[in-house]
Amino acid sequence: MDSELEFHAALTALSWQVELGADEALSETAISRYEEKPAAPPTVAVPPRATATEPPRPAPGSADKDAAVRDARQMSAAAQSLDALRDAMAAYDHCELKRGAKNLVFADGRPGARVMIVGEAPGRDEDIEGLPFVGRAGQLLDRMFAAIGLSRRSPDTEHALYITNVMVWRPPQNREPSPQEIAMLLPFLERHIALADPELLIIMGNTPLSALLGTKGITRLRGEWAEVLGRPALPMFHPAYLLRTPSAKREAWADLLSLQARLREK
């Protein structure tokens, strides 16, 4: 009850003050609006902290990649025979493809043949047998070159073929080799060509075109003679491409005739 009386008394007092013209609450402490406020302390600008400039760091793993290529060059250069080169490649552990492959696919045919074929990479059949071009594409390759009198089984170098690939280990799912994988194995391929010492090279597909000529575009460059390591080289369609695109066999036949004509010149 007392609280209700106090409430009404307070309300009555407030109403009376409003009637007298009081329209705001005042503090019990007097405030002078004319006094100057103390100046705020000056803000001291703090210069940004200098940071040391670090030289750009190489990409992760780049040093390992450089070492892998350097080791490939040293190991391949030390090989003085095809057998020694094969042993060097078998001992080369930098390429991850080696871990998933069943066999090192080195070469087939007659060393010292006038014509050396450089293909792309082993497929499933080649990985199992350890020889290049033994699947359907290899059978087509044999028929193609037999048409101009050349064979990997010929005992004489005049009519023989010597065959290898850029990659000696099969890439998983027959994927295209990466630029780094090609760079690792290129020194071995170049040494392989030097030791086999063919008169003419056949570059079959985009992978050897990229490795040996530094470019791609086999459709554009096929049939155009180039020079690789001081030797005439003829880019041609890979037999696997011809199996997928039978209409390209006409161009392949024209390239074979061009090879035959070049062989007859010597």
mmCIF file of C-alpha atoms in Angstrom:
data_model
loop_
_atom_site.group_PDB
_atom_site.id
_atom_site.type_symbol
_atom_site.label_atom_id
_atom_site.label_comp_id
_atom_site.label_asym_id
_atom_site.label_seq_id
_atom_site.Cartn_x
_atom_site.Cartn_y
_atom_site.Cartn_z
ATOM 1 C CA MET A 1 0.000 0.000 0.000
ATOM 2 C CA ASP A 2 2.821 2.349 0.930
ATOM 3 C CA SER A 3 4.506 1.737 -2.381
ATOM 4 C CA GLU A 4 1.340 2.701 -4.240
ATOM 5 C CA LEU A 5 1.149 5.987 -2.249
ATOM 6 C CA GLU A 6 4.823 6.688 -2.971
ATOM 7 C CA PHE A 7 4.195 6.121 -6.688
ATOM 8 C CA HIS A 8 1.269 8.563 -6.788
ATOM 9 C CA ALA A 9 3.264 11.112 -4.799
ATOM 10 C CA ALA A 10 6.176 10.893 -7.182
ATOM 11 C CA LEU A 11 3.885 11.184 -10.190
ATOM 12 C CA THR A 12 2.183 14.249 -8.699
ATOM 13 C CA ALA A 13 5.564 15.894 -8.001
ATOM 14 C CA LEU A 14 6.728 15.204 -11.548
ATOM 15 C CA SER A 15 3.550 16.640 -13.046
ATOM 16 C CA TRP A 16 3.927 19.774 -10.913
ATOM 17 C CA GLN A 17 7.561 20.229 -12.180
ATOM 18 C CA VAL A 18 6.416 19.859 -15.781
ATOM 19 C CA GLU A 19 3.807 22.557 -15.232
ATOM 20 C CA LEU A 20 6.571 24.828 -13.898
ATOM 21 C CA GLY A 21 8.468 24.369 -17.197
ATOM 22 C CA ALA A 22 10.997 21.726 -16.235
ATOM 23 C CA ASP A 23 11.602 19.725 -19.419
ATOM 24 C CA GLU A 24 14.905 17.937 -18.750
ATOM 25 C CA ALA A 25 16.708 16.155 -15.976
ATOM 26 C CA LEU A 26 19.512 18.082 -14.292
ATOM 27 C CA SER A 27 22.541 16.820 -12.453
ATOM 28 C CA GLU A 28 23.196 17.835 -8.879
ATOM 29 C CA THR A 29 26.701 18.888 -9.978
ATOM 30 C CA ALA A 30 26.955 22.162 -11.884
ATOM 31 C CA ILE A 31 28.416 21.874 -15.376
ATOM 32 C CA SER A 32 29.966 24.871 -17.115
ATOM 33 C CA ARG A 33 29.550 24.697 -20.884
ATOM 34 C CA TYR A 34 32.113 27.454 -21.371
ATOM 35 C CA GLU A 35 35.073 25.697 -19.869
ATOM 36 C CA GLU A 36 37.631 24.502 -22.438
ATOM 37 C CA LYS A 37 37.988 20.825 -22.660
ATOM 38 C CA PRO A 38 41.496 19.542 -22.076
ATOM 39 C CA ALA A 39 43.273 19.010 -25.327
ATOM 40 C CA ALA A 40 43.563 15.426 -26.406
ATOM 41 C CA PRO A 41 47.127 14.157 -26.411
ATOM 42 C CA PRO A 42 48.653 14.354 -29.878
ATOM 43 C CA THR A 43 48.550 11.158 -31.879
ATOM 44 C CA VAL A 44 52.023 9.938 -32.647
ATOM 45 C CA ALA A 45 52.246 8.273 -36.042
ATOM 46 C CA VAL A 46 54.033 4.959 -35.752
ATOM 47 C CA PRO A 47 55.958 4.137 -38.914
ATOM 48 C CA PRO A 48 55.299 0.667 -40.300
ATOM 49 C CA ARG A 49 57.792 -1.860 -39.118
ATOM 50 C CA ALA A 50 60.288 -2.681 -41.800
ATOM 51 C CA THR A 51 60.263 -6.281 -42.856
ATOM 52 C CA ALA A 52 63.238 -8.039 -44.345
ATOM 53 C CA THR A 53 62.862 -8.744 -48.053
ATOM 54 C CA GLU A 54 63.453 -12.400 -48.740
ATOM 55 C CA PRO A 55 64.621 -13.628 -52.116
ATOM 56 C CA PRO A 56 61.991 -15.639 -54.007
ATOM 57 C CA ARG A 57 62.057 -19.254 -53.038
ATOM 58 C CA PRO A 58 62.056 -22.006 -55.640
ATOM 59 C CA ALA A 59 58.856 -23.934 -56.070
ATOM 60 C CA PRO A 60 58.553 -26.929 -53.756
ATOM 61 C CA GLY A 61 60.379 -29.905 -55.212
ATOM 62 C CA SER A 62 62.068 -27.966 -58.015
ATOM 63 C CA ALA A 63 65.517 -28.708 -56.600
ATOM 64 C CA ASP A 64 64.669 -32.414 -56.588
ATOM 65 C CA LYS A 65 63.498 -32.225 -60.183
ATOM 66 C CA ASP A 66 66.687 -30.490 -61.257
ATOM 67 C CA ALA A 67 68.719 -33.135 -59.455
ATOM 68 C CA ALA A 68 66.733 -35.882 -61.185
ATOM 69 C CA VAL A 69 67.519 -34.473 -64.639
ATOM 70 C CA ARG A 70 71.159 -33.879 -63.686
ATOM 71 C CA ASP A 71 71.543 -37.483 -62.528
ATOM 72 C CA ALA A 72 69.927 -38.724 -65.747
ATOM 73 C CA ARG A 73 72.466 -36.775 -67.794
ATOM 74 C CA GLN A 74 75.392 -38.116 -65.799
ATOM 75 C CA MET A 75 74.205 -41.714 -65.839
ATOM 76 C CA SER A 76 73.353 -41.722 -69.548
ATOM 77 C CA ALA A 77 76.612 -40.046 -70.552
ATOM 78 C CA ALA A 78 78.594 -42.703 -68.681
ATOM 79 C CA ALA A 79 76.976 -45.529 -70.669
ATOM 80 C CA GLN A 80 79.281 -46.688 -73.459
ATOM 81 C CA SER A 81 76.997 -49.380 -74.890
ATOM 82 C CA LEU A 82 73.310 -50.159 -75.258
ATOM 83 C CA ASP A 83 73.566 -52.810 -72.541
ATOM 84 C CA ALA A 84 75.210 -50.311 -70.198
ATOM 85 C CA LEU A 85 72.502 -47.774 -70.998
ATOM 86 C CA ARG A 86 69.790 -50.280 -70.177
ATOM 87 C CA ASP A 87 71.488 -51.042 -66.865
ATOM 88 C CA ALA A 88 71.737 -47.319 -66.111
ATOM 89 C CA MET A 89 68.034 -46.836 -66.757
ATOM 90 C CA ALA A 90 67.178 -49.820 -64.568
ATOM 91 C CA ALA A 91 69.186 -48.210 -61.763
ATOM 92 C CA TYR A 92 67.538 -44.800 -62.194
ATOM 93 C CA ASP A 93 65.103 -44.292 -59.319
ATOM 94 C CA HIS A 94 63.893 -40.700 -59.753
ATOM 95 C CA CYS A 95 60.968 -41.440 -62.073
ATOM 96 C CA GLU A 96 57.796 -42.422 -60.228
ATOM 97 C CA LEU A 97 56.549 -44.373 -63.252
ATOM 98 C CA LYS A 98 59.106 -47.059 -62.462
ATOM 99 C CA ARG A 99 57.295 -47.952 -59.236
ATOM 100 C CA GLY A 100 54.043 -48.838 -60.951
ATOM 101 C CA ALA A 101 55.429 -50.572 -64.034
ATOM 102 C CA LYS A 102 55.980 -54.299 -64.417
ATOM 103 C CA ASN A 103 58.906 -53.992 -66.827
ATOM 104 C CA LEU A 104 61.414 -51.555 -68.231
ATOM 105 C CA VAL A 105 60.587 -51.439 -71.951
ATOM 106 C CA PHE A 106 63.950 -50.652 -73.518
ATOM 107 C CA ALA A 107 63.988 -51.514 -77.228
ATOM 108 C CA ASP A 108 63.368 -54.118 -79.898
ATOM 109 C CA GLY A 109 64.746 -54.845 -83.348
ATOM 110 C CA ARG A 110 68.221 -54.695 -84.775
ATOM 111 C CA PRO A 111 70.766 -52.299 -83.221
ATOM 112 C CA GLY A 112 72.627 -50.528 -85.997
ATOM 113 C CA ALA A 113 69.589 -50.493 -88.315
ATOM 114 C CA ARG A 114 69.406 -47.634 -90.770
ATOM 115 C CA VAL A 115 65.990 -46.634 -89.413
ATOM 116 C CA MET A 116 65.199 -46.075 -85.741
ATOM 117 C CA ILE A 117 61.596 -45.548 -84.612
ATOM 118 C CA VAL A 118 60.872 -43.503 -81.485
ATOM 119 C CA GLY A 119 57.375 -43.995 -80.107
ATOM 120 C CA GLU A 120 55.545 -42.545 -77.121
ATOM 121 C CA ALA A 121 55.197 -44.880 -74.139
ATOM 122 C CA PRO A 122 54.498 -48.531 -73.355
ATOM 123 C CA GLY A 123 50.919 -49.677 -73.090
ATOM 124 C CA ARG A 124 49.494 -52.630 -71.193
ATOM 125 C CA ASP A 125 50.816 -55.295 -73.573
ATOM 126 C CA GLU A 126 54.252 -53.696 -73.781
ATOM 127 C CA ASP A 127 54.452 -53.427 -70.000
ATOM 128 C CA ILE A 128 53.689 -57.142 -69.642
ATOM 129 C CA GLU A 129 56.125 -58.336 -72.328
ATOM 130 C CA GLY A 130 58.857 -55.753 -71.791
ATOM 131 C CA LEU A 131 59.045 -54.894 -75.520
ATOM 132 C CA PRO A 132 57.805 -51.827 -77.468
ATOM 133 C CA PHE A 133 54.966 -52.016 -79.984
ATOM 134 C CA VAL A 134 53.636 -55.529 -79.344
ATOM 135 C CA GLY A 135 49.903 -54.830 -79.051
ATOM 136 C CA ARG A 136 47.470 -53.995 -81.854
ATOM 137 C CA ALA A 137 49.376 -50.810 -82.618
ATOM 138 C CA GLY A 138 52.600 -52.802 -82.879
ATOM 139 C CA GLN A 139 51.043 -55.277 -85.283
ATOM 140 C CA LEU A 140 49.903 -52.418 -87.490
ATOM 141 C CA LEU A 141 53.379 -50.870 -87.306
ATOM 142 C CA ASP A 142 54.929 -54.138 -88.518
ATOM 143 C CA ARG A 143 52.553 -54.312 -91.474
ATOM 144 C CA MET A 144 53.149 -50.670 -92.378
ATOM 145 C CA PHE A 145 56.923 -50.975 -92.574
ATOM 146 C CA ALA A 146 56.825 -54.411 -94.167
ATOM 147 C CA ALA A 147 55.050 -52.700 -97.079
ATOM 148 C CA ILE A 148 58.307 -50.856 -97.867
ATOM 149 C CA GLY A 149 60.592 -53.794 -97.081
ATOM 150 C CA LEU A 150 61.558 -53.008 -93.477
ATOM 151 C CA SER A 151 61.222 -55.259 -90.433
ATOM 152 C CA ARG A 152 62.369 -55.372 -86.836
ATOM 153 C CA ARG A 153 63.163 -59.065 -87.440
ATOM 154 C CA SER A 154 65.419 -58.497 -90.433
ATOM 155 C CA PRO A 155 68.953 -59.816 -89.781
ATOM 156 C CA ASP A 156 70.647 -57.178 -91.937
ATOM 157 C CA THR A 157 70.842 -53.509 -91.025
ATOM 158 C CA GLU A 158 69.822 -52.445 -94.526
ATOM 159 C CA HIS A 159 66.244 -53.667 -94.079
ATOM 160 C CA ALA A 160 66.029 -53.724 -90.310
ATOM 161 C CA LEU A 161 64.224 -51.503 -87.813
ATOM 162 C CA TYR A 162 65.291 -50.535 -84.327
ATOM 163 C CA ILE A 163 62.438 -49.439 -82.061
ATOM 164 C CA THR A 164 62.173 -47.647 -78.733
ATOM 165 C CA ASN A 165 59.947 -45.161 -76.876
ATOM 166 C CA VAL A 166 60.487 -41.866 -75.109
ATOM 167 C CA MET A 167 59.123 -43.439 -71.916
ATOM 168 C CA VAL A 168 60.486 -46.815 -70.869
ATOM 169 C CA TRP A 169 57.879 -47.288 -68.120
ATOM 170 C CA ARG A 170 54.142 -47.365 -68.649
ATOM 171 C CA PRO A 171 52.216 -44.324 -67.335
ATOM 172 C CA PRO A 172 49.171 -45.321 -65.245
ATOM 173 C CA GLN A 173 45.999 -45.790 -67.298
ATOM 174 C CA ASN A 174 48.081 -44.970 -70.393
ATOM 175 C CA ARG A 175 47.908 -41.267 -69.545
ATOM 176 C CA GLU A 176 50.075 -38.744 -71.368
ATOM 177 C CA PRO A 177 53.524 -38.387 -69.770
ATOM 178 C CA SER A 178 54.096 -35.164 -67.849
ATOM 179 C CA PRO A 179 56.716 -32.636 -69.016
ATOM 180 C CA GLN A 180 58.846 -33.476 -65.962
ATOM 181 C CA GLU A 181 58.722 -37.208 -66.703
ATOM 182 C CA ILE A 182 59.787 -36.519 -70.286
ATOM 183 C CA ALA A 183 62.608 -34.238 -69.083
ATOM 184 C CA MET A 184 63.919 -36.968 -66.778
ATOM 185 C CA LEU A 185 64.117 -39.589 -69.507
ATOM 186 C CA LEU A 186 65.170 -37.371 -72.411
ATOM 187 C CA PRO A 187 68.933 -37.654 -71.648
ATOM 188 C CA PHE A 188 68.605 -41.436 -71.821
ATOM 189 C CA LEU A 189 66.727 -41.223 -75.129
ATOM 190 C CA GLU A 190 69.325 -38.916 -76.656
ATOM 191 C CA ARG A 191 72.110 -41.273 -75.548
ATOM 192 C CA HIS A 192 70.098 -44.199 -76.898
ATOM 193 C CA ILE A 193 69.936 -42.575 -80.320
ATOM 194 C CA ALA A 194 73.670 -41.807 -80.245
ATOM 195 C CA LEU A 195 74.595 -45.398 -79.352
ATOM 196 C CA ALA A 196 72.181 -46.990 -81.858
ATOM 197 C CA ASP A 197 73.496 -44.555 -84.484
ATOM 198 C CA PRO A 198 70.721 -44.784 -87.119
ATOM 199 C CA GLU A 199 70.803 -42.906 -90.410
ATOM 200 C CA LEU A 200 67.163 -41.831 -90.114
ATOM 201 C CA LEU A 201 64.718 -41.322 -87.286
ATOM 202 C CA ILE A 202 60.965 -41.859 -87.335
ATOM 203 C CA ILE A 203 59.156 -39.763 -84.715
ATOM 204 C CA MET A 204 55.815 -41.416 -84.007
ATOM 205 C CA GLY A 205 53.339 -39.251 -82.136
ATOM 206 C CA ASN A 206 53.258 -36.076 -80.099
ATOM 207 C CA THR A 207 55.355 -37.281 -77.156
ATOM 208 C CA PRO A 208 58.579 -37.819 -79.152
ATOM 209 C CA LEU A 209 57.764 -34.732 -81.209
ATOM 210 C CA SER A 210 57.682 -32.696 -78.002
ATOM 211 C CA ALA A 211 60.768 -34.385 -76.537
ATOM 212 C CA LEU A 212 63.022 -34.218 -79.587
ATOM 213 C CA LEU A 213 61.752 -31.160 -81.466
ATOM 214 C CA GLY A 214 60.304 -29.145 -78.599
ATOM 215 C CA THR A 215 56.880 -28.773 -80.184
ATOM 216 C CA LYS A 216 53.529 -30.476 -80.630
ATOM 217 C CA GLY A 217 51.132 -30.775 -83.511
ATOM 218 C CA ILE A 218 51.754 -34.100 -85.222
ATOM 219 C CA THR A 219 48.813 -33.505 -87.565
ATOM 220 C CA ARG A 220 50.470 -30.320 -88.799
ATOM 221 C CA LEU A 221 54.075 -31.558 -88.859
ATOM 222 C CA ARG A 222 53.746 -35.148 -90.053
ATOM 223 C CA GLY A 223 55.464 -35.781 -93.351
ATOM 224 C CA GLU A 224 57.819 -32.799 -92.912
ATOM 225 C CA TRP A 225 61.462 -33.844 -92.586
ATOM 226 C CA ALA A 226 63.362 -32.239 -89.716
ATOM 227 C CA GLU A 227 66.730 -32.735 -88.052
ATOM 228 C CA VAL A 228 67.263 -34.360 -84.667
ATOM 229 C CA LEU A 229 70.741 -34.813 -83.184
ATOM 230 C CA GLY A 230 72.285 -34.332 -86.603
ATOM 231 C CA ARG A 231 70.034 -36.896 -88.311
ATOM 232 C CA PRO A 232 67.076 -36.553 -90.685
ATOM 233 C CA ALA A 233 63.855 -37.207 -88.775
ATOM 234 C CA LEU A 234 60.362 -37.808 -90.139
ATOM 235 C CA PRO A 235 57.313 -37.197 -87.911
ATOM 236 C CA MET A 236 54.521 -39.711 -88.513
ATOM 237 C CA PHE A 237 51.174 -40.626 -86.998
ATOM 238 C CA HIS A 238 51.354 -43.174 -84.203
ATOM 239 C CA PRO A 239 49.764 -46.520 -85.183
ATOM 240 C CA ALA A 240 47.359 -46.210 -82.241
ATOM 241 C CA TYR A 241 46.044 -43.012 -83.824
ATOM 242 C CA LEU A 242 45.628 -44.794 -87.150
ATOM 243 C CA LEU A 243 43.564 -47.500 -85.441
ATOM 244 C CA ARG A 244 41.274 -44.793 -84.074
ATOM 245 C CA THR A 245 41.288 -42.762 -87.294
ATOM 246 C CA PRO A 246 41.476 -45.082 -90.316
ATOM 247 C CA SER A 247 41.044 -42.133 -92.692
ATOM 248 C CA ALA A 248 44.575 -40.975 -91.721
ATOM 249 C CA LYS A 249 46.157 -44.098 -93.221
ATOM 250 C CA ARG A 250 46.456 -42.300 -96.572
ATOM 251 C CA GLU A 251 48.803 -39.730 -95.007
ATOM 252 C CA ALA A 252 50.702 -42.523 -93.263
ATOM 253 C CA TRP A 253 51.240 -44.275 -96.580
ATOM 254 C CA ALA A 254 52.531 -41.055 -98.121
ATOM 255 C CA ASP A 255 55.005 -40.736 -95.231
ATOM 256 C CA LEU A 256 56.202 -44.317 -95.732
ATOM 257 C CA LEU A 257 56.830 -43.612 -99.416
ATOM 258 C CA SER A 258 58.780 -40.506 -98.414
ATOM 259 C CA LEU A 259 60.919 -42.642 -96.091
ATOM 260 C CA GLN A 260 61.480 -45.223 -98.797
ATOM 261 C CA ALA A 261 62.602 -42.541 -101.238
ATOM 262 C CA ARG A 262 65.033 -41.096 -98.675
ATOM 263 C CA LEU A 263 66.541 -44.536 -98.037
ATOM 264 C CA ARG A 264 67.050 -45.090 -101.770
ATOM 265 C CA GLU A 265 68.980 -41.845 -102.050
ATOM 266 C CA LYS A 266 71.826 -43.301 -99.991
#
